[in-house]
PDB file of C-alpha atoms and ligand atoms in Angstrom:
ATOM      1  CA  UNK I   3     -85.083 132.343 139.645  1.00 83.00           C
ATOM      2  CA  UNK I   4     -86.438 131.435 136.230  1.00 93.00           C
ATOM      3  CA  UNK I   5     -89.970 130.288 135.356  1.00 97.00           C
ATOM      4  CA  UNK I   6     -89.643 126.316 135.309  1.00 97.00           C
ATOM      5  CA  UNK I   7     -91.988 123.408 134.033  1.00 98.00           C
ATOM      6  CA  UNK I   8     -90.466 120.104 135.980  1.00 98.00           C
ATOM      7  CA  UNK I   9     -92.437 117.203 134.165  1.00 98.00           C
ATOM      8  CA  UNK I  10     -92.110 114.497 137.087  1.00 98.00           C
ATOM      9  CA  UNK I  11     -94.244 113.533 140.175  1.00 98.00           C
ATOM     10  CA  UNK I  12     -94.655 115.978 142.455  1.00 98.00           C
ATOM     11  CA  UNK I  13     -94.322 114.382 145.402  1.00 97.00           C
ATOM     12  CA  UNK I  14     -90.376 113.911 144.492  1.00 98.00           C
ATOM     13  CA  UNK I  15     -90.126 117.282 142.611  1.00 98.00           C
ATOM     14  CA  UNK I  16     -91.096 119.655 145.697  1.00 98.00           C
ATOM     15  CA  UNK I  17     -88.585 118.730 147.834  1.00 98.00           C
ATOM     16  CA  UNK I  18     -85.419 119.802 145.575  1.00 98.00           C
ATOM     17  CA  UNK I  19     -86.928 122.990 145.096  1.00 98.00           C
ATOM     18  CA  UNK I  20     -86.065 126.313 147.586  1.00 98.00           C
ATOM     19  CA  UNK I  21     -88.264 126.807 150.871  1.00 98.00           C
ATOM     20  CA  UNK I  22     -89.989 130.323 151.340  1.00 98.00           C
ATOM     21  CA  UNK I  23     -89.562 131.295 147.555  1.00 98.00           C
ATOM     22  CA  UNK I  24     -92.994 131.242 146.444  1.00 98.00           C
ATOM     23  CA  UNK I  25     -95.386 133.860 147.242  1.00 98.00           C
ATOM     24  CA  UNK I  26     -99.035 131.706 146.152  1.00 98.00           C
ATOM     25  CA  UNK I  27     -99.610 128.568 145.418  1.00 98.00           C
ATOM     26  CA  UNK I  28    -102.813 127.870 143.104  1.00 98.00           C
ATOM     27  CA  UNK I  29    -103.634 124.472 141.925  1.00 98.00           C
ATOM     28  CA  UNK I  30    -105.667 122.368 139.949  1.00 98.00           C
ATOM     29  CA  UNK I  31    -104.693 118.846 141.244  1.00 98.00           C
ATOM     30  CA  UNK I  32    -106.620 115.699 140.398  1.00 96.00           C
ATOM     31  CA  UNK I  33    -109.954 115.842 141.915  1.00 94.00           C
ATOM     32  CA  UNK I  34    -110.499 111.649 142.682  1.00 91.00           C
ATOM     33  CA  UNK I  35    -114.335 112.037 142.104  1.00 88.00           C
ATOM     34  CA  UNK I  36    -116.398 110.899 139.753  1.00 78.00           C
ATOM     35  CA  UNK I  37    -118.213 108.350 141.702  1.00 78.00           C
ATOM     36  CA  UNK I  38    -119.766 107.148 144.718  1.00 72.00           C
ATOM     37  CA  UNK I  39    -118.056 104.047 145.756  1.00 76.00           C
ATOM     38  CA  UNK I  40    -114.201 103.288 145.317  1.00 76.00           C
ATOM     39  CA  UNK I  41    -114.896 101.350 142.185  1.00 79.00           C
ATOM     40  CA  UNK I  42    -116.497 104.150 140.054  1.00 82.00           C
ATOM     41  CA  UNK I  43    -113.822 106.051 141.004  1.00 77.00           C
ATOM     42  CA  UNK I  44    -110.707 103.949 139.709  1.00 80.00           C
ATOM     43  CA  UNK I  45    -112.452 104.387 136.526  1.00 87.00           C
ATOM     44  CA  UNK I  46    -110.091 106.861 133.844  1.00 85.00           C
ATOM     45  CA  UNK I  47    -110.580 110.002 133.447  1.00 87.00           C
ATOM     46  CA  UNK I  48    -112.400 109.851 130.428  1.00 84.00           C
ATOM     47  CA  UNK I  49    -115.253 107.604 131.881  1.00 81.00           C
ATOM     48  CA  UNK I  50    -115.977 109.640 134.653  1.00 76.00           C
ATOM     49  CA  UNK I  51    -115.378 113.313 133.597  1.00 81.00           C
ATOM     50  CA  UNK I  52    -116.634 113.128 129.398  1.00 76.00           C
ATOM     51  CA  UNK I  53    -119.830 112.492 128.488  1.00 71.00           C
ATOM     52  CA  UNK I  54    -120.593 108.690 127.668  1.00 64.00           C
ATOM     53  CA  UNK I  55    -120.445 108.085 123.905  1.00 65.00           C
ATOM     54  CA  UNK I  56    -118.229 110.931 123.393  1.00 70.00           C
ATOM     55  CA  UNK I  57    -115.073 110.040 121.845  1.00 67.00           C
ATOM     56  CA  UNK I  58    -111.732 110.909 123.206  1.00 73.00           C
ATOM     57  CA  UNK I  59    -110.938 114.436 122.645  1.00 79.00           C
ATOM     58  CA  UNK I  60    -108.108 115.007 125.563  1.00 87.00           C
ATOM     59  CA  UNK I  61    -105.747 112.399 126.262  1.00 83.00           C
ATOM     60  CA  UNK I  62    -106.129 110.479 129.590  1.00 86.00           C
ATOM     61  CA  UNK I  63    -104.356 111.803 132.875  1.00 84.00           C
ATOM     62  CA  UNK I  64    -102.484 110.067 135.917  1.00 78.00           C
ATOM     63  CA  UNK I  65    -103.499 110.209 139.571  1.00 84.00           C
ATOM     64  CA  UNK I  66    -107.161 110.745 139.674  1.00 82.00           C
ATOM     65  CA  UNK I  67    -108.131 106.801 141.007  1.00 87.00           C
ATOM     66  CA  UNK I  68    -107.515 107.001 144.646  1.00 91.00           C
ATOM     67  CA  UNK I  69    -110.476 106.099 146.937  1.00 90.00           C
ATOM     68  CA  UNK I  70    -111.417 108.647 149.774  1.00 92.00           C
ATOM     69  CA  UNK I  71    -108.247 108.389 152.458  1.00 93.00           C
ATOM     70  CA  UNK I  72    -105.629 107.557 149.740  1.00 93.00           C
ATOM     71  CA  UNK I  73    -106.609 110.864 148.733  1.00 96.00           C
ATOM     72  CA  UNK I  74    -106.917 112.496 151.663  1.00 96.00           C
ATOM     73  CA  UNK I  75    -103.020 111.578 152.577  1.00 96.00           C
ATOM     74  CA  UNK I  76    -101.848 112.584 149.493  1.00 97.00           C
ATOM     75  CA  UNK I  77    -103.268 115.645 149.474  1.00 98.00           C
ATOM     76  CA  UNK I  78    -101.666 116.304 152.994  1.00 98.00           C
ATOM     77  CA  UNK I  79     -98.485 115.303 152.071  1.00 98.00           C
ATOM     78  CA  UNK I  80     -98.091 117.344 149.009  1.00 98.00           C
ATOM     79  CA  UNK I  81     -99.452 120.649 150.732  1.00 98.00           C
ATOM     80  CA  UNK I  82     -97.306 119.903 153.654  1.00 98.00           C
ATOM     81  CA  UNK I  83     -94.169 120.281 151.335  1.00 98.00           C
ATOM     82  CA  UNK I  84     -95.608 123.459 150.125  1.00 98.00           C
ATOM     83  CA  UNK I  85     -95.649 124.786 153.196  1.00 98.00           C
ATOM     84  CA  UNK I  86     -91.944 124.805 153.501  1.00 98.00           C
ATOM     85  CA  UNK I  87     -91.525 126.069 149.763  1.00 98.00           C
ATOM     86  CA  UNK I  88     -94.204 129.544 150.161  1.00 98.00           C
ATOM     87  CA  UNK I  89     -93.326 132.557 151.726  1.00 98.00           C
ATOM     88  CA  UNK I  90     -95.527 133.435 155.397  1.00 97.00           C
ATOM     89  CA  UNK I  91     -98.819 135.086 154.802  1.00 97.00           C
ATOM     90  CA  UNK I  92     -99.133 133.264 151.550  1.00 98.00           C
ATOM     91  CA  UNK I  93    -101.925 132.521 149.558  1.00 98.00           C
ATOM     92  CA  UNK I  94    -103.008 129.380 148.603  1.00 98.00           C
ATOM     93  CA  UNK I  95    -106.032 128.637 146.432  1.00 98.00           C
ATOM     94  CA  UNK I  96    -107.170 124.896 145.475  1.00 98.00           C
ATOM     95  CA  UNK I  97    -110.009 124.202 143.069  1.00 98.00           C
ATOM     96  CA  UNK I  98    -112.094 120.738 143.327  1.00 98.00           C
ATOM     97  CA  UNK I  99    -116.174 119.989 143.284  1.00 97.00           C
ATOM     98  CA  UNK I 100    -118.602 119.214 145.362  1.00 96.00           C
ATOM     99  CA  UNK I 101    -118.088 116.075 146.168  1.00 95.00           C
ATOM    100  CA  UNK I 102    -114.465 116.851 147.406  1.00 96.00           C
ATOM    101  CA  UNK I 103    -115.247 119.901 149.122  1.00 98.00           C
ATOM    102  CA  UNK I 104    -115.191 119.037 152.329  1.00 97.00           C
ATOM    103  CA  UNK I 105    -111.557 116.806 151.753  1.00 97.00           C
ATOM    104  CA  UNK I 106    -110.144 119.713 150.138  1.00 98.00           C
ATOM    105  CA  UNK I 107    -110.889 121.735 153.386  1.00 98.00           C
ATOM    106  CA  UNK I 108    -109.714 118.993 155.369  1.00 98.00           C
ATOM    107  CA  UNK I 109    -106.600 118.669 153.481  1.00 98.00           C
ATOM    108  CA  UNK I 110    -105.365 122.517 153.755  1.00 98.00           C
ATOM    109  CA  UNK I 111    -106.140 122.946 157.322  1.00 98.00           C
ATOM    110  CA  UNK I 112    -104.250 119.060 158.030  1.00 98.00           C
ATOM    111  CA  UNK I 113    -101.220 120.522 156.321  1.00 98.00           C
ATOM    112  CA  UNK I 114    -100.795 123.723 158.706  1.00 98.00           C
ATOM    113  CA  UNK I 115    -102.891 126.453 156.169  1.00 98.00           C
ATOM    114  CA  UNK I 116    -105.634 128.523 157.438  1.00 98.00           C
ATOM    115  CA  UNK I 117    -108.670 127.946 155.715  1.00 98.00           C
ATOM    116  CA  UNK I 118    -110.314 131.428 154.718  1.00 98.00           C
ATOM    117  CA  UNK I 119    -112.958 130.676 152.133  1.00 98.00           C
ATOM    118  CA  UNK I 120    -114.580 129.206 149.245  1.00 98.00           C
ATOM    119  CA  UNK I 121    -114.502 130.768 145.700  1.00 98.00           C
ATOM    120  CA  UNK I 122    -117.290 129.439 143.241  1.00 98.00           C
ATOM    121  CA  UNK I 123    -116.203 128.978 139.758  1.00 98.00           C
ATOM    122  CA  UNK I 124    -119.346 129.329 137.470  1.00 98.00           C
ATOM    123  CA  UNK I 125    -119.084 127.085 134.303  1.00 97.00           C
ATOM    124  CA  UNK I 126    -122.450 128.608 133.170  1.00 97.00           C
ATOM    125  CA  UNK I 127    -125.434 126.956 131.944  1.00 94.00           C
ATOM    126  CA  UNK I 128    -123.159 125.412 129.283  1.00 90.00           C
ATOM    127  CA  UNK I 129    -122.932 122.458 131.058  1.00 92.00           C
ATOM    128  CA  UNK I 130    -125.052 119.372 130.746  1.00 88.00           C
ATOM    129  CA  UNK I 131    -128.126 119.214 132.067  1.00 90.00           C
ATOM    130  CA  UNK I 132    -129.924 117.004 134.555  1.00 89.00           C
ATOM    131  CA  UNK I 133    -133.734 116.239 134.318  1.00 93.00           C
ATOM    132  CA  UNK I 134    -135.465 116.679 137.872  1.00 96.00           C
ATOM    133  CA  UNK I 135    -131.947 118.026 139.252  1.00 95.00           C
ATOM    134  CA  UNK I 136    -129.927 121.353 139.668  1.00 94.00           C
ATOM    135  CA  UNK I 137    -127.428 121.363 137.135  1.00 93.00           C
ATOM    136  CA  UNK I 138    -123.785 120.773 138.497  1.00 92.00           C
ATOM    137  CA  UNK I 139    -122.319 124.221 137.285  1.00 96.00           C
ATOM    138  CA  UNK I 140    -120.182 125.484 139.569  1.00 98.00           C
ATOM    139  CA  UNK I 141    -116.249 124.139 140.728  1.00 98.00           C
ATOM    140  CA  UNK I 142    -114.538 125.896 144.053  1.00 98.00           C
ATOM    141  CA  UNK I 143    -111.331 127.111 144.819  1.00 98.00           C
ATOM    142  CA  UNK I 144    -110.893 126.176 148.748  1.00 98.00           C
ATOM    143  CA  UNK I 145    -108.660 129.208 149.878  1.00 98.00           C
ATOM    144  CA  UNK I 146    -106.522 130.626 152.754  1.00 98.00           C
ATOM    145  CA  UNK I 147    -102.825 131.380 153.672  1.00 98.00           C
ATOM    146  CA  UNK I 148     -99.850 130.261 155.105  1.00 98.00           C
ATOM    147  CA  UNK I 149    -100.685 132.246 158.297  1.00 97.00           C
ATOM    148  CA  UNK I 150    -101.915 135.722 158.681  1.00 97.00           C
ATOM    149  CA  UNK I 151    -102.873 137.339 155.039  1.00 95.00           C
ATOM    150  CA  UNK I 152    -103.112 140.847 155.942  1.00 90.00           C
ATOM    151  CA  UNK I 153    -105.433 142.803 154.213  1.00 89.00           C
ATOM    152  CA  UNK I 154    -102.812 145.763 153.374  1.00 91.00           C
ATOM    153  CA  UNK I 155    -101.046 143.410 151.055  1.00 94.00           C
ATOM    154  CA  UNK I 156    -100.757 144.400 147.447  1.00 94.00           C
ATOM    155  CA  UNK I 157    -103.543 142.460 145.632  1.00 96.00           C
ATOM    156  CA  UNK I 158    -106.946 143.914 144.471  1.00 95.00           C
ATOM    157  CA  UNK I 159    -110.349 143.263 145.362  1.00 95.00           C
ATOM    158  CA  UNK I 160    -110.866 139.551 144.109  1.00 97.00           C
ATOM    159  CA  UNK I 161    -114.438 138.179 142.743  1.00 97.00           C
ATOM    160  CA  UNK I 162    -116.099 136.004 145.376  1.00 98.00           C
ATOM    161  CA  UNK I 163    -117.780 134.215 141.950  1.00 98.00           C
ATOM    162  CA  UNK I 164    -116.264 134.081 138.804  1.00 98.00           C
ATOM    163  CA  UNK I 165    -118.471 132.927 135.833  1.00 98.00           C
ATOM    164  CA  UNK I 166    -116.771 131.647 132.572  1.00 98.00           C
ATOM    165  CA  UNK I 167    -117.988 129.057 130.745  1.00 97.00           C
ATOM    166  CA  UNK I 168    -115.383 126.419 129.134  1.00 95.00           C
ATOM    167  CA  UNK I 169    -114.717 127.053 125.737  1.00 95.00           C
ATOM    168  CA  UNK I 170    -113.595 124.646 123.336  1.00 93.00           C
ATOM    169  CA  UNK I 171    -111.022 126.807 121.342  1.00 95.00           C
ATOM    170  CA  UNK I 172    -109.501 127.447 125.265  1.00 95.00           C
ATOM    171  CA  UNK I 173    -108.954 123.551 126.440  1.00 94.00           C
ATOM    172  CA  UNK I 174    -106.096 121.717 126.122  1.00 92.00           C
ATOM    173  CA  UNK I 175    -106.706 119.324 128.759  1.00 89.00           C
ATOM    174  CA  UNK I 176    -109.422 117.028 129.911  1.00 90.00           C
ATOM    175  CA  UNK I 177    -110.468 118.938 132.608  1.00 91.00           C
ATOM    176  CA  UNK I 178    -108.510 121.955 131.486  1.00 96.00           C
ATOM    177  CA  UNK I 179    -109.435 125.677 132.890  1.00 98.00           C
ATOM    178  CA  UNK I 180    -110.595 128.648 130.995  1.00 98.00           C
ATOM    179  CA  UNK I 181    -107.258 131.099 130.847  1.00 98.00           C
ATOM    180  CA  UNK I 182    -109.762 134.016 131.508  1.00 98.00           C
ATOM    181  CA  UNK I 183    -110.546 131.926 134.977  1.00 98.00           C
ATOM    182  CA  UNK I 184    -106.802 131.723 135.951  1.00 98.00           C
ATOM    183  CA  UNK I 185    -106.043 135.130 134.697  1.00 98.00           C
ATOM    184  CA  UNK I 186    -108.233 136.317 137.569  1.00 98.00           C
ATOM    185  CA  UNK I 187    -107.577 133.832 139.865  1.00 98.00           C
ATOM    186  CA  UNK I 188    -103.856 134.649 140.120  1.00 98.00           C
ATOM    187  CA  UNK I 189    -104.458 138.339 140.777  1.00 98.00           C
ATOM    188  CA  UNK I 190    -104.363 137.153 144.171  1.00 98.00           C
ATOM    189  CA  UNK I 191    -100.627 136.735 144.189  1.00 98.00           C
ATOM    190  CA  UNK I 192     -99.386 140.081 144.777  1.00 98.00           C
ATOM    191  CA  UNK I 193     -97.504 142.118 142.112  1.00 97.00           C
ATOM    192  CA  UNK I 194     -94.413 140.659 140.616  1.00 95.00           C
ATOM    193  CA  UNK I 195     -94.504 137.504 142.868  1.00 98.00           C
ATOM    194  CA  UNK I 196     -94.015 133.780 142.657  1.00 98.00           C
ATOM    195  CA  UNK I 197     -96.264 131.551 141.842  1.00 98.00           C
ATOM    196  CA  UNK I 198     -96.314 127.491 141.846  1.00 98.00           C
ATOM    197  CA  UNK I 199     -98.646 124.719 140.260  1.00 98.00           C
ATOM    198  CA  UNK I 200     -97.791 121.313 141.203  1.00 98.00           C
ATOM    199  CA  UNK I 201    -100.364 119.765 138.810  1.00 98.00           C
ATOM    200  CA  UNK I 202    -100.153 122.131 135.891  1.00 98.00           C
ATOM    201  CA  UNK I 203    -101.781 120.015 133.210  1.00 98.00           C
ATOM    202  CA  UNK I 204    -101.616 121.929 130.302  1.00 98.00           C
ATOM    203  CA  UNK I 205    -100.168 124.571 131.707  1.00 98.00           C
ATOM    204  CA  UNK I 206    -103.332 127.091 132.543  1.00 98.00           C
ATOM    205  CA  UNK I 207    -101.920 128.603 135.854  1.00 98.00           C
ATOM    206  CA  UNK I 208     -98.716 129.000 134.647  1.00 98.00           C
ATOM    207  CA  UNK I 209     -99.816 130.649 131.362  1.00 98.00           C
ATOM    208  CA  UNK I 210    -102.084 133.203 133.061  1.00 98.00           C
ATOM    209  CA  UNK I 211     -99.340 134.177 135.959  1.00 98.00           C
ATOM    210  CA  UNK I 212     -97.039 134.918 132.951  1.00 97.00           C
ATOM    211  CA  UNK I 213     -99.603 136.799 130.770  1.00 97.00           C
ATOM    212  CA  UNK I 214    -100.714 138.943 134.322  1.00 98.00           C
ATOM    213  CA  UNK I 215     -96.828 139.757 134.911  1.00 97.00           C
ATOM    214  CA  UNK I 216     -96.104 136.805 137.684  1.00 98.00           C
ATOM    215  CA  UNK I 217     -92.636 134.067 137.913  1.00 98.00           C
ATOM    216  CA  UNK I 218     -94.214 130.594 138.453  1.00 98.00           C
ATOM    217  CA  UNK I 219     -92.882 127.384 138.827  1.00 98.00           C
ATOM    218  CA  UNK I 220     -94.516 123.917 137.681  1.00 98.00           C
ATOM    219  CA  UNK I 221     -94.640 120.259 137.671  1.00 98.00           C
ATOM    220  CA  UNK I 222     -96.503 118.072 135.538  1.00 98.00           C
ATOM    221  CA  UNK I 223     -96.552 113.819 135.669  1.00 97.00           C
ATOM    222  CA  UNK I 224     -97.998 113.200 132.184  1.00 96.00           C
ATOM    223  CA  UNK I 225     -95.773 113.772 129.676  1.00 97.00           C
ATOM    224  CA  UNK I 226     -98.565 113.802 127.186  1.00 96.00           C
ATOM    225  CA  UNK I 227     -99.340 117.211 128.871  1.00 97.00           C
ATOM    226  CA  UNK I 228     -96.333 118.284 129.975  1.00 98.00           C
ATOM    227  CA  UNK I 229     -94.948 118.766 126.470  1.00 97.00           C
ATOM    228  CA  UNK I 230     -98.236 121.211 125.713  1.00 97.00           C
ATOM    229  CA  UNK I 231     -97.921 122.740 128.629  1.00 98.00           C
ATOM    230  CA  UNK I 232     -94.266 123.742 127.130  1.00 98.00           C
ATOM    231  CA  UNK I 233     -95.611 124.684 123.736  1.00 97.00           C
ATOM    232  CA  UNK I 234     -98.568 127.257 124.944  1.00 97.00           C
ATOM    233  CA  UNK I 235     -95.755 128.972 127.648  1.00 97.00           C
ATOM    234  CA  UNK I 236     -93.220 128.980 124.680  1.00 95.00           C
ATOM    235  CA  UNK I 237     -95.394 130.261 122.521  1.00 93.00           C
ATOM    236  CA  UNK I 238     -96.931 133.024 125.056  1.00 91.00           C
ATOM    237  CA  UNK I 239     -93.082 134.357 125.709  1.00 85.00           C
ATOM    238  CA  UNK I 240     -92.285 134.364 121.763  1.00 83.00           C
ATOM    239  CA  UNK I 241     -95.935 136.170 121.264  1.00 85.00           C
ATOM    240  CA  UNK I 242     -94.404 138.247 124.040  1.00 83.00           C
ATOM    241  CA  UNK I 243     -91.786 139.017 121.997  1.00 80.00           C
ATOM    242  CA  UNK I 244     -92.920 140.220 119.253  1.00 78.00           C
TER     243      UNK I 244
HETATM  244  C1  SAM L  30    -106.888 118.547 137.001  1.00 65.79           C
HETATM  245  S1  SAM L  30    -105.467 118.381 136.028  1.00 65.79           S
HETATM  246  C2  SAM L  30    -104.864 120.047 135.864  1.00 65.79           C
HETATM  247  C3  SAM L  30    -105.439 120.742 134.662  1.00 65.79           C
HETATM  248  C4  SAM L  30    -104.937 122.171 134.495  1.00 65.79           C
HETATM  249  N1  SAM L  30    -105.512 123.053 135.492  1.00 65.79           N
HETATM  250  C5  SAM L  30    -105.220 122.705 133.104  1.00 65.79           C
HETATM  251  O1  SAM L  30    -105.942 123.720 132.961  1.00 65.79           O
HETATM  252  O2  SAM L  30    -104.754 122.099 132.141  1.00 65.79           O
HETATM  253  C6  SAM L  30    -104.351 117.656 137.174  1.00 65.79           C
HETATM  254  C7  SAM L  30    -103.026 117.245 136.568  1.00 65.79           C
HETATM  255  O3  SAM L  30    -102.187 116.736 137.602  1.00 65.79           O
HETATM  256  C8  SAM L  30    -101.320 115.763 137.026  1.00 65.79           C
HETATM  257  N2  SAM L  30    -100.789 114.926 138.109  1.00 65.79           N
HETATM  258  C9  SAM L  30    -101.428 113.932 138.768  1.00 65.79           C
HETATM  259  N3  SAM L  30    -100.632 113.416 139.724  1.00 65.79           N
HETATM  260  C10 SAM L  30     -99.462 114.117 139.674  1.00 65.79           C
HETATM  261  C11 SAM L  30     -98.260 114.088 140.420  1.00 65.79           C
HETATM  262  N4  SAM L  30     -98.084 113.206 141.418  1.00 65.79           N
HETATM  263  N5  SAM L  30     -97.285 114.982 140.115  1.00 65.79           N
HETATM  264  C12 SAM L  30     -97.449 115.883 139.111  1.00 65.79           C
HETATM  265  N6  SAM L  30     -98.560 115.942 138.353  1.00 65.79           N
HETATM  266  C13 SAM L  30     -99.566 115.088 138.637  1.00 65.79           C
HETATM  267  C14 SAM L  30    -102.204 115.018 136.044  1.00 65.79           C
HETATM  268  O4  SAM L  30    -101.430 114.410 135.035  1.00 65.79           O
HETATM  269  C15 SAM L  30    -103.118 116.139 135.514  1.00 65.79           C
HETATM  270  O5  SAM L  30    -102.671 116.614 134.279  1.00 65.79           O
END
């Protein structure tokens, strides 16, 4: 099967693709934080996730405005149609923040996954600081499997934290992952396998399961980053190629 970028909603794309022929699925999908109450939260993206005063420096993204159990369903309903499309004894890994932590778990285990664990993502003391409070530095990656994940399977010892900070020269997106993140991330897939990202953004996933050897599949709503998405994997393979 060859590695495809879908630009399109999700929620339509996953069912026309092929159940049990994907062997992780690890996603970034809109987070729906950002706030307290429902209103802060249908704010855009740039209000709640840039720094106020800052001017625009990634363009705005769909999806990220539902209040608490919009969300919630959503989230069930997508993972539930990955469940069909990965292989048993799959991993899954799902990154959000704090505030959606325990949703994300929520989410997984509604869908039919086992819940194994939370990985902390470290963004470093880069991040901006909070007089009289602990800095918000960390994301997680809410893990576990479609079923058992036995521990003979043919992926390496994984980092429990993985500290990277966010790097300008590295983000395409507005809340865009360090490659050097994903490229580890991914690792969990084992050798050679398949792996999908149903919010791919600008393509970070899918970029570091082709630079670590994977096949991946993608979708992506906004065309805005859809088409970059399609330039940084095109220009990975022709880099590839030479
Ligand atoms: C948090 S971002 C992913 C960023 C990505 N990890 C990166 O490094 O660029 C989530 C993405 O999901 C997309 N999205 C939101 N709803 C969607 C849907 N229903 N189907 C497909 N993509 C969707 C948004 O446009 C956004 O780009």
């Amino acid at each position: 099967m060859e590695n495809k970028l879908y630009q399109g909603d999700a929620l339509s794309l996953l069912p026309t693709l092929e159940a049990d022929s994907f062997d992780a699925l690890i996603t970034d999908p809109p987070y729906a934080s950002g706030g307290v109450t429902a209103a802060e939260r249908r704010r855009p993206p740039s209000e709640k996730y840039q720094q106020t005063g800052q001017r625009l420096l990634h363009a705005e993204f769909v999806g990220d405005e539902r209040d608490q159990r919009a969300h919630l369903r959503w989230m069930v309903m997508w993972l539930s149609e990955c469940q069909r499309l990965l292989r048993d004894g799959a991993p899954v890994c799902l990154f959000t923040d704090w505030r959606q932590l325990p949703l994300t778990t929520d989410a997984l285990q509604c869908a039919g996954f086992t819940w194994r664990g939370v990985l902390v993502w470290d963004k470093t003391e880069g991040v901006r600081p909070q007089l009289g409070r602990p800095r918000n530095q960390a994301e997680y990656v809410v893990w576990g499997s479609k079923g058992a994940m036995p521990t003979s399977r043919m992926a390496p010892v994984l980092p429990g934290v993985i500290r990277e900070p966010v790097r300008r020269v590295d983000k395409y997106h507005m809340t865009g992952k360090p490659t050097a993140l994903m490229r580890q991330l991914v690792r969990i897939c084992e050798p050679g396998g398949r792996i999908l990202d149903p919010f791919a953004g600008s393509g970070t996933t899918l970029l570091a399961a082709q630079l670590e050897g994977y096949r991946w599949a993608g979708c992506e709503m906004t065309s805005h980053y859809a088409r970059i998405a399609q330039e940084r994997l095109h220009d990975a393979t022709r880099d590839a190629m030479t």
